[in-house]
């Protein structure tokens, strides 16, 4: 048996915090501790959570902390953006990934 939370983590392939995954599931009305069935996995709520996580990768800054490095090439960012938008469209939502992320420093 695989939980919904574990299935979501397995779909993304990149390290995001467990809290972030849990928040995306909660926002989509899913309990991460529930069993992930075929119906849940293929459902709009789970697929929306997958797209939300991919979107976070597009918006993420590159960083290195200790032995952990998080950086995506421009090609990988574009692939994540396209996949997220494709999922959003397939579940009846509008595209949510646009252009380059913007970082503001200072006031």
mmCIF file of C-alpha atoms in Angstrom:
data_model
loop_
_atom_site.group_PDB
_atom_site.id
_atom_site.type_symbol
_atom_site.label_atom_id
_atom_site.label_comp_id
_atom_site.label_asym_id
_atom_site.label_seq_id
_atom_site.Cartn_x
_atom_site.Cartn_y
_atom_site.Cartn_z
ATOM 1 C CA UNK A 1 0.000 0.000 0.000
ATOM 2 C CA UNK A 2 1.265 3.452 -0.925
ATOM 3 C CA UNK A 3 -0.028 6.628 0.654
ATOM 4 C CA UNK A 4 -1.163 9.606 -1.373
ATOM 5 C CA UNK A 5 1.745 11.616 0.071
ATOM 6 C CA UNK A 6 4.301 9.011 -1.026
ATOM 7 C CA UNK A 7 2.754 8.786 -4.497
ATOM 8 C CA UNK A 8 3.026 12.570 -4.877
ATOM 9 C CA UNK A 9 6.675 12.555 -3.795
ATOM 10 C CA UNK A 10 7.388 9.735 -6.249
ATOM 11 C CA UNK A 11 5.824 11.703 -9.116
ATOM 12 C CA UNK A 12 7.991 14.794 -8.625
ATOM 13 C CA UNK A 13 11.526 13.296 -8.454
ATOM 14 C CA UNK A 14 12.946 16.418 -6.768
ATOM 15 C CA UNK A 15 13.349 17.097 -3.082
ATOM 16 C CA UNK A 16 10.748 19.441 -1.713
ATOM 17 C CA UNK A 17 9.856 19.699 1.956
ATOM 18 C CA UNK A 18 7.282 17.236 3.286
ATOM 19 C CA UNK A 19 5.318 20.204 4.578
ATOM 20 C CA UNK A 20 5.069 21.623 1.072
ATOM 21 C CA UNK A 21 3.735 18.327 -0.313
ATOM 22 C CA UNK A 22 1.253 18.101 2.550
ATOM 23 C CA UNK A 23 0.080 21.673 1.937
ATOM 24 C CA UNK A 24 -0.522 20.988 -1.760
ATOM 25 C CA UNK A 25 -2.553 17.895 -0.878
ATOM 26 C CA UNK A 26 -4.568 19.797 1.724
ATOM 27 C CA UNK A 27 -5.236 22.590 -0.761
ATOM 28 C CA UNK A 28 -6.593 19.945 -3.136
ATOM 29 C CA UNK A 29 -8.743 18.282 -0.463
ATOM 30 C CA UNK A 30 -6.616 15.144 -0.100
ATOM 31 C CA UNK A 31 -5.283 13.428 3.017
ATOM 32 C CA UNK A 32 -1.687 12.365 2.429
ATOM 33 C CA UNK A 33 -2.042 9.418 4.823
ATOM 34 C CA UNK A 34 -4.875 7.828 2.864
ATOM 35 C CA UNK A 35 -4.180 4.955 0.508
ATOM 36 C CA UNK A 36 -3.447 6.014 -3.055
ATOM 37 C CA UNK A 37 -5.858 4.169 -5.306
ATOM 38 C CA UNK A 38 -6.012 4.287 -9.087
ATOM 39 C CA UNK A 39 -9.014 6.576 -8.825
ATOM 40 C CA UNK A 40 -7.181 9.000 -6.543
ATOM 41 C CA UNK A 41 -3.994 8.864 -8.630
ATOM 42 C CA UNK A 42 -5.823 9.677 -11.860
ATOM 43 C CA UNK A 43 -8.197 12.157 -10.237
ATOM 44 C CA UNK A 44 -8.159 15.897 -10.765
ATOM 45 C CA UNK A 45 -7.188 16.645 -7.155
ATOM 46 C CA UNK A 46 -4.064 14.487 -7.198
ATOM 47 C CA UNK A 47 -3.061 15.589 -10.679
ATOM 48 C CA UNK A 48 -3.571 19.203 -9.600
ATOM 49 C CA UNK A 49 -1.244 18.619 -6.643
ATOM 50 C CA UNK A 50 1.362 17.194 -9.048
ATOM 51 C CA UNK A 51 1.063 20.297 -11.245
ATOM 52 C CA UNK A 52 1.314 22.547 -8.175
ATOM 53 C CA UNK A 53 4.577 20.846 -7.164
ATOM 54 C CA UNK A 54 5.991 21.147 -10.673
ATOM 55 C CA UNK A 55 5.040 24.807 -10.635
ATOM 56 C CA UNK A 56 7.013 25.260 -7.424
ATOM 57 C CA UNK A 57 10.093 23.866 -9.190
ATOM 58 C CA UNK A 58 9.691 26.452 -11.946
ATOM 59 C CA UNK A 59 9.534 29.198 -9.326
ATOM 60 C CA UNK A 60 12.330 27.837 -7.121
ATOM 61 C CA UNK A 61 15.629 29.610 -6.821
ATOM 62 C CA UNK A 62 18.842 27.680 -7.346
ATOM 63 C CA UNK A 63 20.628 27.093 -4.075
ATOM 64 C CA UNK A 64 23.246 24.980 -2.358
ATOM 65 C CA UNK A 65 23.064 24.213 1.334
ATOM 66 C CA UNK A 66 25.560 21.803 2.838
ATOM 67 C CA UNK A 67 25.591 18.707 0.661
ATOM 68 C CA UNK A 68 22.239 19.518 -0.959
ATOM 69 C CA UNK A 69 22.066 21.405 -4.229
ATOM 70 C CA UNK A 70 18.853 22.458 -5.924
ATOM 71 C CA UNK A 71 19.269 23.795 -9.409
ATOM 72 C CA UNK A 72 17.459 23.083 -12.636
ATOM 73 C CA UNK A 73 18.739 23.823 -16.095
ATOM 74 C CA UNK A 74 16.729 26.159 -18.283
ATOM 75 C CA UNK A 75 15.648 23.105 -20.279
ATOM 76 C CA UNK A 76 14.377 21.287 -17.157
ATOM 77 C CA UNK A 77 12.553 24.404 -15.995
ATOM 78 C CA UNK A 78 10.843 24.685 -19.379
ATOM 79 C CA UNK A 79 9.908 20.982 -19.273
ATOM 80 C CA UNK A 80 8.435 21.373 -15.771
ATOM 81 C CA UNK A 81 6.520 24.493 -16.877
ATOM 82 C CA UNK A 82 5.097 22.764 -19.942
ATOM 83 C CA UNK A 83 4.135 19.630 -18.015
ATOM 84 C CA UNK A 84 2.492 21.604 -15.201
ATOM 85 C CA UNK A 85 0.483 23.705 -17.649
ATOM 86 C CA UNK A 86 -0.501 20.581 -19.589
ATOM 87 C CA UNK A 87 -1.801 18.967 -16.399
ATOM 88 C CA UNK A 88 -3.661 22.133 -15.401
ATOM 89 C CA UNK A 89 -5.367 22.225 -18.799
ATOM 90 C CA UNK A 90 -6.235 18.510 -18.643
ATOM 91 C CA UNK A 91 -8.070 19.004 -15.332
ATOM 92 C CA UNK A 92 -9.912 22.087 -16.516
ATOM 93 C CA UNK A 93 -7.745 24.758 -14.897
ATOM 94 C CA UNK A 94 -5.944 27.581 -16.644
ATOM 95 C CA UNK A 95 -2.175 27.693 -17.103
ATOM 96 C CA UNK A 96 -0.447 28.866 -13.934
ATOM 97 C CA UNK A 97 3.221 28.826 -14.997
ATOM 98 C CA UNK A 98 4.352 31.884 -16.875
ATOM 99 C CA UNK A 99 7.741 33.295 -17.853
ATOM 100 C CA UNK A 100 10.708 33.621 -15.584
ATOM 101 C CA UNK A 101 10.433 33.835 -11.806
ATOM 102 C CA UNK A 102 10.965 37.287 -10.322
ATOM 103 C CA UNK A 103 12.948 37.900 -7.175
ATOM 104 C CA UNK A 104 12.652 41.226 -5.366
ATOM 105 C CA UNK A 105 15.401 42.339 -3.016
ATOM 106 C CA UNK A 106 14.843 45.210 -0.638
ATOM 107 C CA UNK A 107 11.789 47.433 -0.477
#
